[in-house]
Coordinates of C-alpha atoms in Angstrom, one line a residue:
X1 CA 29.2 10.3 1.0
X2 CA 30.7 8.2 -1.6
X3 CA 34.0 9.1 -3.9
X4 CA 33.0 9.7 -7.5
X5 CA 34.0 6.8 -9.0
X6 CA 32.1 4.7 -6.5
X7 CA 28.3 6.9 -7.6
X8 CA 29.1 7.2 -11.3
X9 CA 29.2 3.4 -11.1
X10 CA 25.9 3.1 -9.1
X11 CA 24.0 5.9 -11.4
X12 CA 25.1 4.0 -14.5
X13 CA 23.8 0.7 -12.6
X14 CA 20.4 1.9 -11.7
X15 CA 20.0 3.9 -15.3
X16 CA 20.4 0.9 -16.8
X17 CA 18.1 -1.3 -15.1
X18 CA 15.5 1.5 -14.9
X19 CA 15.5 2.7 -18.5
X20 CA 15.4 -0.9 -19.8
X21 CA 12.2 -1.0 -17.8
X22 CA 11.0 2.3 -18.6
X23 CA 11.7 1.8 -22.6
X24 CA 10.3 -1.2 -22.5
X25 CA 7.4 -2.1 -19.8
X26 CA 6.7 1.6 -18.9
X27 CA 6.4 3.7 -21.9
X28 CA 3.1 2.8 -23.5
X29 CA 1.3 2.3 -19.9
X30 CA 2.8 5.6 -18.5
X31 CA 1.6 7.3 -21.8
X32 CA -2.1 6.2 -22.1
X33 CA -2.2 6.8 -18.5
X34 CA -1.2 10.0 -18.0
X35 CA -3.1 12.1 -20.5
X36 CA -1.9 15.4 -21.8
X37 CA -3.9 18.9 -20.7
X38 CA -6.5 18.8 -23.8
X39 CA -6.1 19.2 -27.7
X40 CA -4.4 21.7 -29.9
X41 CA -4.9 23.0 -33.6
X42 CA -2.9 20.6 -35.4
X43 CA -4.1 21.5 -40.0
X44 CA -6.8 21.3 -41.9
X45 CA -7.3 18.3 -44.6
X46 CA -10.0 17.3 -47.0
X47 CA -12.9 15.3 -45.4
X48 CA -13.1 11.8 -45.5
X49 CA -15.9 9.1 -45.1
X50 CA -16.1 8.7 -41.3
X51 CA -15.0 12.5 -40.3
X52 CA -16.8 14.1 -38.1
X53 CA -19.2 16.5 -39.3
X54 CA -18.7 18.9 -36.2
X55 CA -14.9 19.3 -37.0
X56 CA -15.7 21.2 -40.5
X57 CA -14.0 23.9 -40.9
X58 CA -16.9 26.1 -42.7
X59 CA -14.2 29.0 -43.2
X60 CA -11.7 26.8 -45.7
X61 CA -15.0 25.2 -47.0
X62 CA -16.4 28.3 -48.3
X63 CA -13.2 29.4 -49.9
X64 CA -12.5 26.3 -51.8
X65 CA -15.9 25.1 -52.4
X66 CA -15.1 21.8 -50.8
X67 CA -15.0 20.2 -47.3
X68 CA -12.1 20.5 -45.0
X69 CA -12.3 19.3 -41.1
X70 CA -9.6 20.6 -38.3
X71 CA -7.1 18.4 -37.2
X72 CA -6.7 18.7 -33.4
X73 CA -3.5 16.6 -31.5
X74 CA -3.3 16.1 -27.7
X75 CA -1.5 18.8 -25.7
X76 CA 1.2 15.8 -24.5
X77 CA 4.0 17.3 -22.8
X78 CA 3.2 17.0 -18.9
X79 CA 5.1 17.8 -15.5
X80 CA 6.6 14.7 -13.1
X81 CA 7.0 15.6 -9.4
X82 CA 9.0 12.9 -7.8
X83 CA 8.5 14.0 -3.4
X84 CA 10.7 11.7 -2.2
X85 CA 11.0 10.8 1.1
X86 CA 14.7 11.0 2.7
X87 CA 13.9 10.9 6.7
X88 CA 15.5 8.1 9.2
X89 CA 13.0 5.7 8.6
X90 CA 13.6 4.4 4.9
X91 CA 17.1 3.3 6.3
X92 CA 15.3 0.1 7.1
X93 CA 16.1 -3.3 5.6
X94 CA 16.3 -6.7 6.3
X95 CA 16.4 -8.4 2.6
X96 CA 19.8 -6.8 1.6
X97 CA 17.9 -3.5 0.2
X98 CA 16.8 -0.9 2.6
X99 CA 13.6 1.2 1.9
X100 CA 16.0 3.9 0.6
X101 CA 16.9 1.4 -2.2
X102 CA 13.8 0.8 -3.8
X103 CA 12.3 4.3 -3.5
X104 CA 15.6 5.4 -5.8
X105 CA 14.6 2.4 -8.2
X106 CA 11.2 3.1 -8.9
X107 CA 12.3 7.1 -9.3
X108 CA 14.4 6.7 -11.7
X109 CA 11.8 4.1 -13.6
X110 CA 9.2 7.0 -13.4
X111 CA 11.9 9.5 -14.5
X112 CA 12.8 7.6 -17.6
X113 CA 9.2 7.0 -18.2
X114 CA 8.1 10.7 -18.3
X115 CA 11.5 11.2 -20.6
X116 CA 10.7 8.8 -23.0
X117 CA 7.3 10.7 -23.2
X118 CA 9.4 14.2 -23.5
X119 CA 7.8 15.3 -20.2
X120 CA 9.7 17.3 -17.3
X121 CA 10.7 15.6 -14.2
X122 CA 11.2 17.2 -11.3
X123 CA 12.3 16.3 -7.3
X124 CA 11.5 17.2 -3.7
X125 CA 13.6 15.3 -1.3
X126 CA 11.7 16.0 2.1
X127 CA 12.1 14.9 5.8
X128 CA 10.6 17.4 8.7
X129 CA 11.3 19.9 6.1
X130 CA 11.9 20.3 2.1
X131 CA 15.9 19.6 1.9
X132 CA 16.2 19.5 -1.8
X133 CA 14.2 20.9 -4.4
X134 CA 15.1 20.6 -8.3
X135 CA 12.9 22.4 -10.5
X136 CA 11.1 19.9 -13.5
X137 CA 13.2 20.4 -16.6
X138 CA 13.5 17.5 -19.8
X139 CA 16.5 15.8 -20.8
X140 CA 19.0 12.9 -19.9
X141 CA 21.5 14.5 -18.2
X142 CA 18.6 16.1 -15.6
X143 CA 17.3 12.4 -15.3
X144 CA 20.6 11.4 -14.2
X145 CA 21.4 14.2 -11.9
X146 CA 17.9 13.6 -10.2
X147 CA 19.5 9.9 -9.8
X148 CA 22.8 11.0 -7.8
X149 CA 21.1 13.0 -5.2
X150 CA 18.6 10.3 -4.9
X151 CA 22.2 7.8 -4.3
X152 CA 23.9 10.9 -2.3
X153 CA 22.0 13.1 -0.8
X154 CA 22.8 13.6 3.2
X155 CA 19.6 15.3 4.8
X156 CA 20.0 17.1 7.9
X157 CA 16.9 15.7 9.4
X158 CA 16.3 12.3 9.8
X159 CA 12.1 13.5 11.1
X160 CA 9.1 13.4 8.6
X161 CA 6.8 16.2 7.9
X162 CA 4.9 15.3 4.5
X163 CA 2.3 18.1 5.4
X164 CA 5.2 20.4 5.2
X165 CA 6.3 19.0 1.9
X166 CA 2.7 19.1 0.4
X167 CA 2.3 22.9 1.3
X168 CA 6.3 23.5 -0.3
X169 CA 4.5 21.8 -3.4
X170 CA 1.7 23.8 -3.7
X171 CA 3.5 27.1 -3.8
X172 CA 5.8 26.2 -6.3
X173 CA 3.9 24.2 -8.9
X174 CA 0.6 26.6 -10.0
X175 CA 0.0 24.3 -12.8
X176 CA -1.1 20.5 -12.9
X177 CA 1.6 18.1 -12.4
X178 CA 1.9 14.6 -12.1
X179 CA 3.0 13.9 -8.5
X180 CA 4.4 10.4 -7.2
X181 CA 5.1 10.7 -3.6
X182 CA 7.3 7.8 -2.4
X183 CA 7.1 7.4 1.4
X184 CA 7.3 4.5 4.0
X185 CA 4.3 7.4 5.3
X186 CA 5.6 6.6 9.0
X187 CA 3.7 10.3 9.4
X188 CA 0.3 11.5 10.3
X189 CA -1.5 14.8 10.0
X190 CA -1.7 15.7 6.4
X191 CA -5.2 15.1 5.2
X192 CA -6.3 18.0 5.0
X193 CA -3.4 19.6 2.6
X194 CA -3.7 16.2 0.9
X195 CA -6.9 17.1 0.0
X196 CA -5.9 20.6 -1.7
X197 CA -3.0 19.2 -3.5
X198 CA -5.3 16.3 -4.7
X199 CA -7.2 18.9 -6.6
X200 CA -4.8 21.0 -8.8
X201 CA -2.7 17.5 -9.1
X202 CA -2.5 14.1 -10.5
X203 CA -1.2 12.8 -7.5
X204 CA -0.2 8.9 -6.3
X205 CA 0.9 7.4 -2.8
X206 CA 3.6 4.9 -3.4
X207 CA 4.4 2.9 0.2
X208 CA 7.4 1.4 0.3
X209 CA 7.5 -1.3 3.9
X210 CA 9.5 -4.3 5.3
X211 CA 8.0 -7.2 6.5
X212 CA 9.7 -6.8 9.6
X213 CA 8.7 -3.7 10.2
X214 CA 4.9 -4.5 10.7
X215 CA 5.6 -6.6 14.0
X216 CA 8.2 -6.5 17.1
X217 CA 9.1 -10.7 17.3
X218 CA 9.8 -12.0 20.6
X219 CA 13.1 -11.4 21.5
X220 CA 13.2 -10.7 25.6
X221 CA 14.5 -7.2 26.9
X222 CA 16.2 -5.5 23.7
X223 CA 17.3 -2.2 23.3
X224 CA 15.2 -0.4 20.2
X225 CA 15.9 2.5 18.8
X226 CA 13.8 5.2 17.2
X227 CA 15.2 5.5 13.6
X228 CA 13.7 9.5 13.3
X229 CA 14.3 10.8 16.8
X230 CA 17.1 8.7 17.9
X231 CA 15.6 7.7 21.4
X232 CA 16.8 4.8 22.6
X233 CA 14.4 2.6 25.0
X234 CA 14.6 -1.1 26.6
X235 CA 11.5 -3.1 25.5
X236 CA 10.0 -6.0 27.1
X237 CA 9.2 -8.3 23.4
X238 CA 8.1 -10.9 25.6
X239 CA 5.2 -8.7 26.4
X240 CA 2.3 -10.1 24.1
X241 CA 0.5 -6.7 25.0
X242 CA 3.7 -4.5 23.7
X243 CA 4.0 -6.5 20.7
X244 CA 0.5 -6.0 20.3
X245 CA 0.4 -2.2 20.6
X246 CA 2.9 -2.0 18.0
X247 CA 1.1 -3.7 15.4
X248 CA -1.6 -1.8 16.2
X249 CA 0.3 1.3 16.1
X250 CA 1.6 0.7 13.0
X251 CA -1.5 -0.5 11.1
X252 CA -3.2 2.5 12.2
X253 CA -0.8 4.6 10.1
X254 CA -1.4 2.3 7.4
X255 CA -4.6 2.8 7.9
X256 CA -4.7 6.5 7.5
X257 CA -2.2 6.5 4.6
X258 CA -5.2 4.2 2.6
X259 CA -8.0 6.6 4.1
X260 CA -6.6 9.9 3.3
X261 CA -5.4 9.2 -0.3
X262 CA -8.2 7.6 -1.4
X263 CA -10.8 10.5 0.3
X264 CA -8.7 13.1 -1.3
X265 CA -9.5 11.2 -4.3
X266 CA -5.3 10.2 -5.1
X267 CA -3.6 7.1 -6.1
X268 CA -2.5 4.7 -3.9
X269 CA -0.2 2.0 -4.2
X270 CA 2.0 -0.5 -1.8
X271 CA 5.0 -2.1 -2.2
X272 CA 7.0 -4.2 0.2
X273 CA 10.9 -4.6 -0.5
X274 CA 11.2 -7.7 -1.2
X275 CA 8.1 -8.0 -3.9
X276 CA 8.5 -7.2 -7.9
X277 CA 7.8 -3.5 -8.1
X278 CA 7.7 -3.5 -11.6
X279 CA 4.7 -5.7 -11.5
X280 CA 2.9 -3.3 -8.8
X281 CA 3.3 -0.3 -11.0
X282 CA 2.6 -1.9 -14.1
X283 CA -0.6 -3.1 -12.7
X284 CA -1.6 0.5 -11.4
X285 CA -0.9 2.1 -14.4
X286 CA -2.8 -0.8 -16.3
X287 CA -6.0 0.4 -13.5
X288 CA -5.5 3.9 -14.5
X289 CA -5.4 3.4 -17.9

């Protein structure tokens, strides 16, 4: 845990890198992306040249002999779910920024975004179970407390569960959200609820990987240790058929991360630590849009 001092000076950091983005890059892209739940009533006016003839309102035309046409505006306020990930494995880096680092980067760039657009933002911090849970609410000073538990939070778990998290998400959000879960996705086993959230929500898979991570190098007999169980084991990386299984290992959950957000018809996006996430987001939303 760090003193006060020490994480007012890292929220104030990341807010102002993040909102600069958000204000700037974000705001339009986030906003014709994400569109509002439908149109409500706005007036009536006089018709012009051009108006619709099916947006008459026959009612106000009768009583003053004249044509008026409703005026509808899109429902725009929306819900933000940020599930974040928080388990062993995102304290992972070699490029001078763990996993942990980014994930809290591009959260607070979505949070901003969805404030800019006076939307709620929400947050489920999750490992093997849901550790944190702060109900979506609007303003500034909720943005920024959604920033210090993403720089402090301590989870009692350092295991992943996303299954467990999806199911937590379903019981507490009954109406459409838009969900960004941010995940190295080191995790297998949740298709099938992936599928059911994928249908009441507007949900994206943001992966967040090292480079180094993908592959073991050759390095002799080394001691590795598992970053989510703690089990410590002496591997031969001279082994071409170890290194191999790894890789293999590891794309295969790739693999199904890809496979199972795209067949439960979600968003999915990849971004490695040391690459510009602004430019992967920015072009996602631009595919959206």
């Amino acid at each position: 845990m760090m003193d006060t001092k020490e994480l007012l000076k890292k929220v104030r950091k990341i807010e102002i890198k993040t909102r600069r983005l958000s204000d700037h890059i974000f705001g339009g892209e986030y906003h014709s992306t994400f569109k509002g739940r439908g149109m409500t009533f706005s007036e009536v006016r006089q018709y012009q040249f051009g108006d619709d003839v099916r947006a008459i309102d026959w009612n106000v035309t009768a009583r003053y002999n004249e044509p008026f046409v409703k005026v509808f505006e899109e429902e725009r306020e929306l819900t933000m779910m940020l599930l974040v990930d928080v388990s062993g494995s995102e304290l992972f880096g070699t490029n001078n920024q763990f996993k942990k680092d980014i994930i809290t980067e591009i959260s607070a760039t979505l949070a901003f975004s969805a404030l800019q657009n006076n939307d709620k933002v929400g947050l489920m911090l999750f490992t093997d179970e849901v550790e944190l849970f702060i109900p979506p609410k609007k303003g500034k000073s909720h943005a920024l407390r959604i920033i210090r538990e993403l720089l402090e939070f301590s989870p009692k778990s350092k295991k992943t569960n996303l299954e467990a998290a999806l199911k937590f998400l379903t019981n507490v959000m009954k109406k459409k959200a838009i969900v960004f879960v941010l995940s190295d996705f080191i995790t297998d086993d949740y298709l099938q609820t992936l599928r059911i959230v994928g249908k009441r929500h507007d949900l994206t898979g943001i992966r967040i990987f090292d480079e180094k991570e993908t592959q073991i190098p050759n390095l002799g007999m080394v001691q590795l240790q598992d970053a989510e169980t703690g089990a410590v084991q002496l591997v031969n990386t001279q082994s071409k058929k170890v290194r191999l299984n790894y890789e293999k290992h590891y794309q295969e959950q790739v693999a199904y991360f890809q496979e199972s957000f795209t067949k439960a018809g979600c968003g999915v996006l990849s971004c490695r630590v040391d690459e510009s996430y602004v430019k992967k987001l920015l072009g996602y939303f631009k595919r959206r849009g």
